[in-house]
Amino acid sequence: MTSSELWTRATAERYDAEEAERSSAAALGPALAFLTELAGDGRALEFAIGTGRVGVPLRERGVPVVGIELSEPMAAVLRRKVDEETLPVVIGDMATTVVPGGFTLVYLVYNTITNLLTQDEQVECFRNAARHLEPGGRFVIELGVPPLRLLPPGQVAVPFDVSERHLGFDTFDLAEQILVSHHFTRDDDGRYRRGNSRHRYAWPAELDLMARIAGLEHERRVADWDGTPFTQDSAKHISVWRKPA
């Protein structure tokens, strides 16, 4: 198993409610259109499919989807939405788990490659994507750009959400490229629940090198699913690499 931290049952049960805004039809529409176009007439493989926030509606659009998921509790929540025959899910890590058949699209959304906490494991994730892709197929990653420009000298913390029900900030280990996301969430009873998770951040150029190691070619990079151009001020990117035909 990789160094990814496992999602617990309690976290899995809360996930869909906490991500409701990002799971709406309006929020997901551009991502689903982007992925549907790349999948074409083939099959799609989602690394770290979770509760099916993207995979389930993509399947409803007619794209055959298979998932790999490390957390059994997350996969159990997905299974309440769709049966195994309609959307198969294999329990395992995205760096080494292999599923049968070829795919025109492998995708990994919502910063999830950072759950792999070493560079070697992230490289293996790219190799695993290439292993599953048919010639001409694409690997897609959605990932935030590390917000290090916001760090003044001597500071190691950056807030990313300050709202009525949630306070979130990241702390950085710049030498190891590790960030820890800290969350203070107010529940309905007024109490605050604290949580944190570790991530290994990576720059777009570093991902391009990982892709080259895996035998993939960089095809394009945009700032969002709607195709907004990627610039030095973009907070995240959608990157596409292609397996040579």
mmCIF file of N, CA, C and O in Angstrom, residues 56-95:
data_model
loop_
_atom_site.group_PDB
_atom_site.id
_atom_site.type_symbol
_atom_site.label_atom_id
_atom_site.label_comp_id
_atom_site.label_asym_id
_atom_site.label_seq_id
_atom_site.Cartn_x
_atom_site.Cartn_y
_atom_site.Cartn_z
ATOM 1 N N VAL A 56 -19.988 8.850 -10.955
ATOM 2 C CA VAL A 56 -21.395 8.466 -11.118
ATOM 3 C C VAL A 56 -22.090 9.317 -12.180
ATOM 4 O O VAL A 56 -22.709 8.775 -13.109
ATOM 5 N N PRO A 57 -22.023 10.653 -12.112
ATOM 6 C CA PRO A 57 -22.675 11.436 -13.182
ATOM 7 C C PRO A 57 -22.016 11.268 -14.539
ATOM 8 O O PRO A 57 -22.690 11.392 -15.571
ATOM 9 N N LEU A 58 -20.706 10.963 -14.569
ATOM 10 C CA LEU A 58 -20.065 10.702 -15.857
ATOM 11 C C LEU A 58 -20.632 9.423 -16.465
ATOM 12 O O LEU A 58 -20.881 9.359 -17.679
ATOM 13 N N ARG A 59 -20.850 8.419 -15.628
ATOM 14 C CA ARG A 59 -21.472 7.175 -16.109
ATOM 15 C C ARG A 59 -22.889 7.446 -16.608
ATOM 16 O O ARG A 59 -23.319 6.857 -17.620
ATOM 17 N N GLU A 60 -23.605 8.322 -15.931
ATOM 18 C CA GLU A 60 -24.968 8.664 -16.346
ATOM 19 C C GLU A 60 -24.983 9.369 -17.698
ATOM 20 O O GLU A 60 -26.004 9.358 -18.392
ATOM 21 N N ARG A 61 -23.856 9.956 -18.086
ATOM 22 C CA ARG A 61 -23.744 10.588 -19.401
ATOM 23 C C ARG A 61 -23.416 9.585 -20.501
ATOM 24 O O ARG A 61 -23.260 9.960 -21.655
ATOM 25 N N GLY A 62 -23.278 8.322 -20.128
ATOM 26 C CA GLY A 62 -23.048 7.279 -21.118
ATOM 27 C C GLY A 62 -21.614 6.820 -21.244
ATOM 28 O O GLY A 62 -21.319 5.961 -22.091
ATOM 29 N N VAL A 63 -20.708 7.358 -20.423
ATOM 30 C CA VAL A 63 -19.303 6.930 -20.470
ATOM 31 C C VAL A 63 -19.133 5.735 -19.537
ATOM 32 O O VAL A 63 -19.405 5.851 -18.341
ATOM 33 N N PRO A 64 -18.693 4.582 -20.025
ATOM 34 C CA PRO A 64 -18.412 3.460 -19.125
ATOM 35 C C PRO A 64 -17.258 3.820 -18.189
ATOM 36 O O PRO A 64 -16.174 4.177 -18.649
ATOM 37 N N VAL A 65 -17.496 3.757 -16.892
ATOM 38 C CA VAL A 65 -16.506 4.174 -15.897
ATOM 39 C C VAL A 65 -16.157 2.999 -14.996
ATOM 40 O O VAL A 65 -17.026 2.236 -14.569
ATOM 41 N N VAL A 66 -14.862 2.862 -14.706
ATOM 42 C CA VAL A 66 -14.354 1.933 -13.700
ATOM 43 C C VAL A 66 -13.581 2.771 -12.692
ATOM 44 O O VAL A 66 -12.957 3.777 -13.057
ATOM 45 N N GLY A 67 -13.625 2.387 -11.416
ATOM 46 C CA GLY A 67 -12.937 3.157 -10.403
ATOM 47 C C GLY A 67 -11.928 2.342 -9.619
ATOM 48 O O GLY A 67 -12.081 1.126 -9.462
ATOM 49 N N ILE A 68 -10.901 3.014 -9.126
ATOM 50 C CA ILE A 68 -9.976 2.471 -8.131
ATOM 51 C C ILE A 68 -10.089 3.361 -6.903
ATOM 52 O O ILE A 68 -10.058 4.591 -7.014
ATOM 53 N N GLU A 69 -10.230 2.753 -5.740
ATOM 54 C CA GLU A 69 -10.396 3.524 -4.505
ATOM 55 C C GLU A 69 -9.708 2.812 -3.348
ATOM 56 O O GLU A 69 -9.917 1.629 -3.126
ATOM 57 N N LEU A 70 -8.887 3.561 -2.612
ATOM 58 C CA LEU A 70 -8.139 2.982 -1.499
ATOM 59 C C LEU A 70 -9.009 2.765 -0.265
ATOM 60 O O LEU A 70 -8.832 1.803 0.476
ATOM 61 N N SER A 71 -9.974 3.677 -0.037
ATOM 62 C CA SER A 71 -10.781 3.644 1.180
ATOM 63 C C SER A 71 -12.057 2.827 0.980
ATOM 64 O O SER A 71 -12.938 3.213 0.207
ATOM 65 N N GLU A 72 -12.168 1.719 1.678
ATOM 66 C CA GLU A 72 -13.390 0.909 1.586
ATOM 67 C C GLU A 72 -14.626 1.674 2.051
ATOM 68 O O GLU A 72 -15.697 1.537 1.443
ATOM 69 N N PRO A 73 -14.565 2.494 3.126
ATOM 70 C CA PRO A 73 -15.750 3.265 3.508
ATOM 71 C C PRO A 73 -16.213 4.242 2.427
ATOM 72 O O PRO A 73 -17.421 4.422 2.220
ATOM 73 N N MET A 74 -15.279 4.867 1.697
ATOM 74 C CA MET A 74 -15.673 5.766 0.609
ATOM 75 C C MET A 74 -16.353 4.975 -0.496
ATOM 76 O O MET A 74 -17.402 5.385 -1.033
ATOM 77 N N ALA A 75 -15.799 3.825 -0.847
ATOM 78 C CA ALA A 75 -16.394 2.991 -1.891
ATOM 79 C C ALA A 75 -17.765 2.482 -1.477
ATOM 80 O O ALA A 75 -18.662 2.316 -2.316
ATOM 81 N N ALA A 76 -17.959 2.234 -0.180
ATOM 82 C CA ALA A 76 -19.255 1.764 0.298
ATOM 83 C C ALA A 76 -20.329 2.827 0.105
ATOM 84 O O ALA A 76 -21.489 2.507 -0.205
ATOM 85 N N VAL A 77 -19.971 4.094 0.278
ATOM 86 C CA VAL A 77 -20.939 5.175 0.040
ATOM 87 C C VAL A 77 -21.290 5.226 -1.449
ATOM 88 O O VAL A 77 -22.457 5.384 -1.822
ATOM 89 N N LEU A 78 -20.293 5.087 -2.307
ATOM 90 C CA LEU A 78 -20.561 5.056 -3.749
ATOM 91 C C LEU A 78 -21.504 3.914 -4.097
ATOM 92 O O LEU A 78 -22.411 4.077 -4.928
ATOM 93 N N ARG A 79 -21.301 2.763 -3.486
ATOM 94 C CA ARG A 79 -22.076 1.587 -3.839
ATOM 95 C C ARG A 79 -23.566 1.770 -3.538
ATOM 96 O O ARG A 79 -24.420 1.109 -4.134
ATOM 97 N N ARG A 80 -23.927 2.677 -2.641
ATOM 98 C CA ARG A 80 -25.348 2.963 -2.383
ATOM 99 C C ARG A 80 -25.996 3.688 -3.559
ATOM 100 O O ARG A 80 -27.214 3.687 -3.698
ATOM 101 N N LYS A 81 -25.175 4.304 -4.409
ATOM 102 C CA LYS A 81 -25.688 5.098 -5.524
ATOM 103 C C LYS A 81 -25.816 4.293 -6.807
ATOM 104 O O LYS A 81 -26.670 4.594 -7.643
ATOM 105 N N VAL A 82 -24.931 3.326 -6.984
ATOM 106 C CA VAL A 82 -24.885 2.587 -8.247
ATOM 107 C C VAL A 82 -24.325 1.201 -7.968
ATOM 108 O O VAL A 82 -23.464 1.034 -7.100
ATOM 109 N N ASP A 83 -24.806 0.208 -8.713
ATOM 110 C CA ASP A 83 -24.371 -1.162 -8.449
ATOM 111 C C ASP A 83 -23.042 -1.461 -9.129
ATOM 112 O O ASP A 83 -22.561 -0.725 -9.994
ATOM 113 N N GLU A 84 -22.455 -2.594 -8.745
ATOM 114 C CA GLU A 84 -21.122 -2.986 -9.219
ATOM 115 C C GLU A 84 -21.093 -3.230 -10.722
ATOM 116 O O GLU A 84 -20.109 -2.924 -11.400
ATOM 117 N N GLU A 85 -22.174 -3.758 -11.259
ATOM 118 C CA GLU A 85 -22.214 -4.037 -12.691
ATOM 119 C C GLU A 85 -22.195 -2.748 -13.499
ATOM 120 O O GLU A 85 -21.564 -2.660 -14.558
ATOM 121 N N THR A 86 -22.890 -1.726 -12.996
ATOM 122 C CA THR A 86 -22.959 -0.452 -13.708
ATOM 123 C C THR A 86 -21.664 0.331 -13.596
ATOM 124 O O THR A 86 -21.199 0.944 -14.568
ATOM 125 N N LEU A 87 -21.042 0.314 -12.404
ATOM 126 C CA LEU A 87 -19.809 1.056 -12.191
ATOM 127 C C LEU A 87 -18.899 0.229 -11.283
ATOM 128 O O LEU A 87 -18.963 0.328 -10.057
ATOM 129 N N PRO A 88 -18.053 -0.612 -11.861
ATOM 130 C CA PRO A 88 -17.158 -1.456 -11.059
ATOM 131 C C PRO A 88 -16.115 -0.610 -10.314
ATOM 132 O O PRO A 88 -15.606 0.379 -10.855
ATOM 133 N N VAL A 89 -15.817 -1.005 -9.087
ATOM 134 C CA VAL A 89 -14.791 -0.341 -8.288
ATOM 135 C C VAL A 89 -13.865 -1.392 -7.694
ATOM 136 O O VAL A 89 -14.328 -2.370 -7.102
ATOM 137 N N VAL A 90 -12.566 -1.194 -7.869
ATOM 138 C CA VAL A 90 -11.560 -2.084 -7.302
ATOM 139 C C VAL A 90 -10.927 -1.383 -6.107
ATOM 140 O O VAL A 90 -10.527 -0.217 -6.203
ATOM 141 N N ILE A 91 -10.845 -2.065 -4.967
ATOM 142 C CA ILE A 91 -10.213 -1.503 -3.781
ATOM 143 C C ILE A 91 -8.703 -1.658 -3.920
ATOM 144 O O ILE A 91 -8.179 -2.762 -4.080
ATOM 145 N N GLY A 92 -7.998 -0.538 -3.876
ATOM 146 C CA GLY A 92 -6.551 -0.558 -4.016
ATOM 147 C C GLY A 92 -6.021 0.846 -4.190
ATOM 148 O O GLY A 92 -6.784 1.822 -4.245
ATOM 149 N N ASP A 93 -4.703 0.975 -4.274
ATOM 150 C CA ASP A 93 -4.107 2.304 -4.427
ATOM 151 C C ASP A 93 -3.890 2.622 -5.898
ATOM 152 O O ASP A 93 -3.721 1.734 -6.729
ATOM 153 N N MET A 94 -3.881 3.930 -6.185
ATOM 154 C CA MET A 94 -3.844 4.368 -7.580
ATOM 155 C C MET A 94 -2.459 4.283 -8.198
ATOM 156 O O MET A 94 -2.306 4.475 -9.408
ATOM 157 N N ALA A 95 -1.437 3.982 -7.402
ATOM 158 C CA ALA A 95 -0.087 3.894 -7.944
ATOM 159 C C ALA A 95 0.261 2.504 -8.450
ATOM 160 O O ALA A 95 1.127 2.370 -9.318
#
